[in-house]
PDB file of C-alpha atoms and ligand atoms in Angstrom:
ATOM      1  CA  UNK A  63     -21.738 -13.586 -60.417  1.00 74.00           C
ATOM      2  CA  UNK A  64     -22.483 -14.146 -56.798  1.00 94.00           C
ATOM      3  CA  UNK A  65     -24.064 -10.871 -56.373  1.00 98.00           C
ATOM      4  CA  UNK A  66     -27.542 -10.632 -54.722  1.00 98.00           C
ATOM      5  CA  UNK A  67     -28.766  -7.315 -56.610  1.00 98.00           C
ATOM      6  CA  UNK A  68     -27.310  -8.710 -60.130  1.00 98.00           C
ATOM      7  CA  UNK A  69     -30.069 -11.464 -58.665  1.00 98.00           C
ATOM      8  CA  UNK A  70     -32.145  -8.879 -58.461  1.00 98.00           C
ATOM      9  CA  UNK A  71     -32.438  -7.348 -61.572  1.00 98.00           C
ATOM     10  CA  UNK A  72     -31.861 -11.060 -63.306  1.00 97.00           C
ATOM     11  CA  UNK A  73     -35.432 -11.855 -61.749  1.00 97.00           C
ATOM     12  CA  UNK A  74     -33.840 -14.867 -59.562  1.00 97.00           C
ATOM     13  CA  UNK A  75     -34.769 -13.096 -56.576  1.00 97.00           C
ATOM     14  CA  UNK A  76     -38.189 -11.442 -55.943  1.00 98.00           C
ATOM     15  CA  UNK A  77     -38.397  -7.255 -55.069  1.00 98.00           C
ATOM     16  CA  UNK A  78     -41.205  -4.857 -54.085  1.00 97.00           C
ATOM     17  CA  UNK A  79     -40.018  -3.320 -57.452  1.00 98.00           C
ATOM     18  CA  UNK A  80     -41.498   0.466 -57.162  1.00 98.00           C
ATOM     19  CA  UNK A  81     -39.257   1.786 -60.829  1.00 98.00           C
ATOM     20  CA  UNK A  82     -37.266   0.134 -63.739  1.00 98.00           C
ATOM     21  CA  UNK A  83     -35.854   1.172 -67.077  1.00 98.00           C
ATOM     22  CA  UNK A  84     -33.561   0.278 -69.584  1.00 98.00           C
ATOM     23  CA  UNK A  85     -30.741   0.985 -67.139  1.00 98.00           C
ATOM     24  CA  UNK A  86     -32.041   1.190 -63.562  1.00 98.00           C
ATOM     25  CA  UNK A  87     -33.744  -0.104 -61.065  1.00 98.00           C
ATOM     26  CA  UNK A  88     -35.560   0.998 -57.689  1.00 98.00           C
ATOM     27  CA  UNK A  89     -36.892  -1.500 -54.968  1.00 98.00           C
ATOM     28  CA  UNK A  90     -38.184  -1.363 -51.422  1.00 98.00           C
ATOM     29  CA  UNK A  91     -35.481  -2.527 -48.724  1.00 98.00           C
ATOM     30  CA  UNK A  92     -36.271  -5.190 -46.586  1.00 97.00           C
ATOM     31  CA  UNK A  93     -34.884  -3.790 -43.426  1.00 97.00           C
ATOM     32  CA  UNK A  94     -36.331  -0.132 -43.478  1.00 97.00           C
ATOM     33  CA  UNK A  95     -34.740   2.611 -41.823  1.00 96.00           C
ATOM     34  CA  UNK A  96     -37.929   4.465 -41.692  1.00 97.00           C
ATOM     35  CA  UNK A  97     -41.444   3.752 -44.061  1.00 97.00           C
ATOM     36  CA  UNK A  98     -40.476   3.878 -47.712  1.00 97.00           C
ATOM     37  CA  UNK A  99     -36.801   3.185 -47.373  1.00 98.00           C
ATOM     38  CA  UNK A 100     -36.160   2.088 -50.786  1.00 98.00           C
ATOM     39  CA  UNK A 101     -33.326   2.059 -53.146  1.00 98.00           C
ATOM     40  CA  UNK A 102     -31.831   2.861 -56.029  1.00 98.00           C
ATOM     41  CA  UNK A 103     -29.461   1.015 -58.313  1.00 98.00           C
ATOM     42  CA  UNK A 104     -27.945   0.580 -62.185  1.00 98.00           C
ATOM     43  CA  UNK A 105     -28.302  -2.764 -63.827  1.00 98.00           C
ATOM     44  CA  UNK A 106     -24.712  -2.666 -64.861  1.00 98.00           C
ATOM     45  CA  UNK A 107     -22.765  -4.437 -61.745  1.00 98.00           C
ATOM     46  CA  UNK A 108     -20.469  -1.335 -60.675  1.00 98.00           C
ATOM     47  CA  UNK A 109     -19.426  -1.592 -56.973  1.00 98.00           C
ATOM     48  CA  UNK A 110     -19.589   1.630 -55.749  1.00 98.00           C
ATOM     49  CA  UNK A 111     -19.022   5.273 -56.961  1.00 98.00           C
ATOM     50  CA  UNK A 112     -15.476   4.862 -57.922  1.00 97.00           C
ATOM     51  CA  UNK A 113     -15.959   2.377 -60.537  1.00 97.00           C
ATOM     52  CA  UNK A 114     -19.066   3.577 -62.115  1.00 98.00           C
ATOM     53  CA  UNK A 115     -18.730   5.437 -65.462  1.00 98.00           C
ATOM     54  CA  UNK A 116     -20.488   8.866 -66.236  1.00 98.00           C
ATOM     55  CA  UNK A 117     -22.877   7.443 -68.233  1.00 98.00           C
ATOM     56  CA  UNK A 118     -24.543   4.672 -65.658  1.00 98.00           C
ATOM     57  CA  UNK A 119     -23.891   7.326 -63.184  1.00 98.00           C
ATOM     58  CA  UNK A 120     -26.307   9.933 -64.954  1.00 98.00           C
ATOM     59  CA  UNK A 121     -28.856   7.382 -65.496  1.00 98.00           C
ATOM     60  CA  UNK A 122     -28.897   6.294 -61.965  1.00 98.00           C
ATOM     61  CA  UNK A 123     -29.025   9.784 -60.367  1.00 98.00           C
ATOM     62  CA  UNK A 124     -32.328  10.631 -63.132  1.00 98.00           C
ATOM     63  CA  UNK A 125     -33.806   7.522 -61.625  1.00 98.00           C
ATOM     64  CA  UNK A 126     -33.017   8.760 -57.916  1.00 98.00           C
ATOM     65  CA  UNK A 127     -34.662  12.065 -58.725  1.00 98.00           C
ATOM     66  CA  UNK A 128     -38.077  10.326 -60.221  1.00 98.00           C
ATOM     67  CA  UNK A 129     -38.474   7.732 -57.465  1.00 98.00           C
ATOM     68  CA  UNK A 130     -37.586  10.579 -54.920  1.00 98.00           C
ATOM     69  CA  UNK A 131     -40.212  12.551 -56.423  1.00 98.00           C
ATOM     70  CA  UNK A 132     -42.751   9.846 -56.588  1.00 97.00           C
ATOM     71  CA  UNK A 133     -41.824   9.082 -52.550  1.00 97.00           C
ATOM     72  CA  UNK A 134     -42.576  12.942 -52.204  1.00 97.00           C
ATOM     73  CA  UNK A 135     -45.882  12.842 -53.864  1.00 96.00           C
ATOM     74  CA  UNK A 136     -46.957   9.478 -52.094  1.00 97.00           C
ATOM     75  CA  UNK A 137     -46.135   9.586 -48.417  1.00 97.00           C
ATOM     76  CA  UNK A 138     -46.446  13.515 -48.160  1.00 95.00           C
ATOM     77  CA  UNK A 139     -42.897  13.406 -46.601  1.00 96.00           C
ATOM     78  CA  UNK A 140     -41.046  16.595 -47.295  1.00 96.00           C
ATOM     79  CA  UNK A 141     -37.525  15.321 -45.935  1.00 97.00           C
ATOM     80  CA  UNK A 142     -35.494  12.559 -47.391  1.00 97.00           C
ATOM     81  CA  UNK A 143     -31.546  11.471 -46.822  1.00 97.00           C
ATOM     82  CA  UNK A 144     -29.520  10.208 -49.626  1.00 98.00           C
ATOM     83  CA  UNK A 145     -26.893   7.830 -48.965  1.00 97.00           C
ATOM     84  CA  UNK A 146     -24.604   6.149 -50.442  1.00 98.00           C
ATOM     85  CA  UNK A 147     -21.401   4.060 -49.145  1.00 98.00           C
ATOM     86  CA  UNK A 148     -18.601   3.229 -50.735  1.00 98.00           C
ATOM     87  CA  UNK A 149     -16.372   0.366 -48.578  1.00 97.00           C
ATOM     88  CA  UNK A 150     -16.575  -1.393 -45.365  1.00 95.00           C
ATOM     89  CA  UNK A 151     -15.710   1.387 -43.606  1.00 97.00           C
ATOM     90  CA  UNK A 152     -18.731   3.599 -45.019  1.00 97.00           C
ATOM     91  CA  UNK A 153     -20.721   0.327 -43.844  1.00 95.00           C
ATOM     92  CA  UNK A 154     -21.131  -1.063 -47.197  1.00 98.00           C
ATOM     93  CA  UNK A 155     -22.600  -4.499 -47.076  1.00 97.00           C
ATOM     94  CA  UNK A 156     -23.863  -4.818 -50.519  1.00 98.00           C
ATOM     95  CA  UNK A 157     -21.044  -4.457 -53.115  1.00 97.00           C
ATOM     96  CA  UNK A 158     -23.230  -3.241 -55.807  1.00 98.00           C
ATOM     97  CA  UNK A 159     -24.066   0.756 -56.086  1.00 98.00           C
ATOM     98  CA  UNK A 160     -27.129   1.344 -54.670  1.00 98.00           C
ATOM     99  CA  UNK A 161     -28.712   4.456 -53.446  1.00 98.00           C
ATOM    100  CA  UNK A 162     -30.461   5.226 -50.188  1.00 98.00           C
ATOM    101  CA  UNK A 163     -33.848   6.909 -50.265  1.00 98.00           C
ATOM    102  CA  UNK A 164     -34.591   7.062 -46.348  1.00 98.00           C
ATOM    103  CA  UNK A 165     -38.105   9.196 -46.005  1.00 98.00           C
ATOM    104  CA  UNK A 166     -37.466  11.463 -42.937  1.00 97.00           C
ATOM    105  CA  UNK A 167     -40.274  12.373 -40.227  1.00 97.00           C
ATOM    106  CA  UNK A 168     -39.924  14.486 -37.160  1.00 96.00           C
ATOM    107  CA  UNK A 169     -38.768  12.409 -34.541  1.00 95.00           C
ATOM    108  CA  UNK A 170     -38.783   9.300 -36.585  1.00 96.00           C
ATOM    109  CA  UNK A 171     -35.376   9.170 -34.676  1.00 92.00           C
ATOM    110  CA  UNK A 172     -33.213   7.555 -37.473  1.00 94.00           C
ATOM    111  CA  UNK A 173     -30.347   9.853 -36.855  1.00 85.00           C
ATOM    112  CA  UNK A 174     -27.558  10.603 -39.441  1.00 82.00           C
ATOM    113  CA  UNK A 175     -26.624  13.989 -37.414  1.00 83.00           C
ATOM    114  CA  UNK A 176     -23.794  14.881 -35.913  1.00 86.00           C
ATOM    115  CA  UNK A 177     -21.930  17.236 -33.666  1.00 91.00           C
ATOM    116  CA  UNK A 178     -20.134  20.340 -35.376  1.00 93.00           C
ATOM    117  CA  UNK A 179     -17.069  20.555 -34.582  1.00 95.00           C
ATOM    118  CA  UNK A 180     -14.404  22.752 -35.700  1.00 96.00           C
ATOM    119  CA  UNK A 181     -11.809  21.427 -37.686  1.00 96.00           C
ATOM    120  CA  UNK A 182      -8.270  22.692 -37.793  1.00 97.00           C
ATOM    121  CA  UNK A 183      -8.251  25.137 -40.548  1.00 97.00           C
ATOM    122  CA  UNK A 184      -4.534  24.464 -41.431  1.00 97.00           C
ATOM    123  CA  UNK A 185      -5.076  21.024 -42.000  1.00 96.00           C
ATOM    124  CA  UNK A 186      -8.014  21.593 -44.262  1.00 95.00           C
ATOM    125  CA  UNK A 187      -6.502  23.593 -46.178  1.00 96.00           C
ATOM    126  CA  UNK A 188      -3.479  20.999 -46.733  1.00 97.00           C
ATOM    127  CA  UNK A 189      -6.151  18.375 -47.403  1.00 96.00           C
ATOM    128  CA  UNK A 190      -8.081  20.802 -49.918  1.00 96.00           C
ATOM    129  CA  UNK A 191      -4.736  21.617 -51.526  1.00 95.00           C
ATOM    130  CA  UNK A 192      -4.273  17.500 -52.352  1.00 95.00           C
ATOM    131  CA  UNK A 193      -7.770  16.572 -53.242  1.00 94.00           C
ATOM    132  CA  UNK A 194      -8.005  19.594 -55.895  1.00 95.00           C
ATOM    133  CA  UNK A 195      -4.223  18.827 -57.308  1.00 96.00           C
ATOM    134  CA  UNK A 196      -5.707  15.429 -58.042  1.00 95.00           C
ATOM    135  CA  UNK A 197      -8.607  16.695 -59.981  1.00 92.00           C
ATOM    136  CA  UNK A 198     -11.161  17.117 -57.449  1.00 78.00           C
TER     137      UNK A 198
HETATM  138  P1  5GP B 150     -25.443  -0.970 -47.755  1.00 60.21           P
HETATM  139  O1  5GP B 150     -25.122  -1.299 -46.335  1.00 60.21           O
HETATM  140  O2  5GP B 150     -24.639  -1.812 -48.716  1.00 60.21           O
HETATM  141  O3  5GP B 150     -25.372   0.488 -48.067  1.00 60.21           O
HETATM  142  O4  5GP B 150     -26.966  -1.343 -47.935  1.00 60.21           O
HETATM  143  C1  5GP B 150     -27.441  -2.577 -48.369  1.00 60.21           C
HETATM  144  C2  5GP B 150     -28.933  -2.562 -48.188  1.00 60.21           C
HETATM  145  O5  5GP B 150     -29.480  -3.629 -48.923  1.00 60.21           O
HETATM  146  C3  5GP B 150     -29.379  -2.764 -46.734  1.00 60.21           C
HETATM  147  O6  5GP B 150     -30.153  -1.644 -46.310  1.00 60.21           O
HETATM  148  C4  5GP B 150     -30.198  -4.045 -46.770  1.00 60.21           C
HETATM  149  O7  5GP B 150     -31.338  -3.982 -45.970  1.00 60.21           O
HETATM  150  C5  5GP B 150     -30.556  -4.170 -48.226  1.00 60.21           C
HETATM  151  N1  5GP B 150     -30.701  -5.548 -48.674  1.00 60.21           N
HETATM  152  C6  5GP B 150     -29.813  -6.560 -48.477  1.00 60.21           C
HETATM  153  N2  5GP B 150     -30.273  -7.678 -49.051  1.00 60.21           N
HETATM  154  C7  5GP B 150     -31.463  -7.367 -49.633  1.00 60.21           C
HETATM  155  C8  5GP B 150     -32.408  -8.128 -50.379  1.00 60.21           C
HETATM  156  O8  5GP B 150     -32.270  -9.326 -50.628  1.00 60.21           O
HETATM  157  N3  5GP B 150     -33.516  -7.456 -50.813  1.00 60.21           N
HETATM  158  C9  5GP B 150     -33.713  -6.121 -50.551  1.00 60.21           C
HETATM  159  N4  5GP B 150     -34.822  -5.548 -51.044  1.00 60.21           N
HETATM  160  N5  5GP B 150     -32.838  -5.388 -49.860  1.00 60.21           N
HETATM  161  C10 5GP B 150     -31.730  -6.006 -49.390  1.00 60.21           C
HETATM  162 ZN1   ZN B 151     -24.309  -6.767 -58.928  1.00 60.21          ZN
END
């Protein structure tokens, strides 16, 4: 499989590898957001969120919450973003599921805020009507 984090894990490519077991792994990325920027990632190849069962799911978040911790308790950061993009248009450029652990420092200037603005409450509604009648 032409997939550069089944590489990875396989070995065939090297990692700063920071957390592995049976069914995860975590590894520094290459082109940091800020210092520490790591991720987060099951073994099994899933794509993105919708295709990943329970299971690897549950595994992959316990690992997310150790490595998180361990980022915590070594850089003496006490903010972090999570991310996690599913598609092109989420600016997905790795088709394997990976999380996002992206250390946060005052005016480290990495962004990821945006503008409230107030929706149109009709409309969400309509919107929360479908998502829930589909099982959300
Ligand atoms: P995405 O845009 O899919 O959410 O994020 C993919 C991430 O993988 C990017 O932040 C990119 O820097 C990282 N990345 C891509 N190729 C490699 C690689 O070969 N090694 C490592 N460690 N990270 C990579
Ligand atoms: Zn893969």
């Amino acid at each position: 499989m032409d997939c550069i984090f089944c590489k990875i894990i396989a070995g065939e490519i090297p990692s700063f590898k920071v957390h592995e077991d049976d069914a995860t792994l975590a590894f520094m990325d290459i082109n940091p957001l800020t210092e520490g920027h790591l991720l987060v990632l099951p073994k099994r190849h899933v794509t993105g969120l919708f295709d990943t069962d329970e299971e690897t799911l549950t595994a992959t978040m316990a690992a997310v919450r150790k490595v998180a911790l361990a980022l915590k308790g070594s850089l003496g950061i006490d903010s972090m973003n999570l991310l996690q993009a599913n598609g092109p248009w989420a600016a997905q450029s790795v088709p394997h599921l990976h999380f996002h652990l992206i250390p946060r420092r005052e005016g480290d200037g990495a962004g990821m805020d945006w503008p409230l603005k107030p929706g149109d409450m009709d409309a969400i509604g309509k919107l929360r009507e479908k998502i829930s009648a589909a099982g959300g």
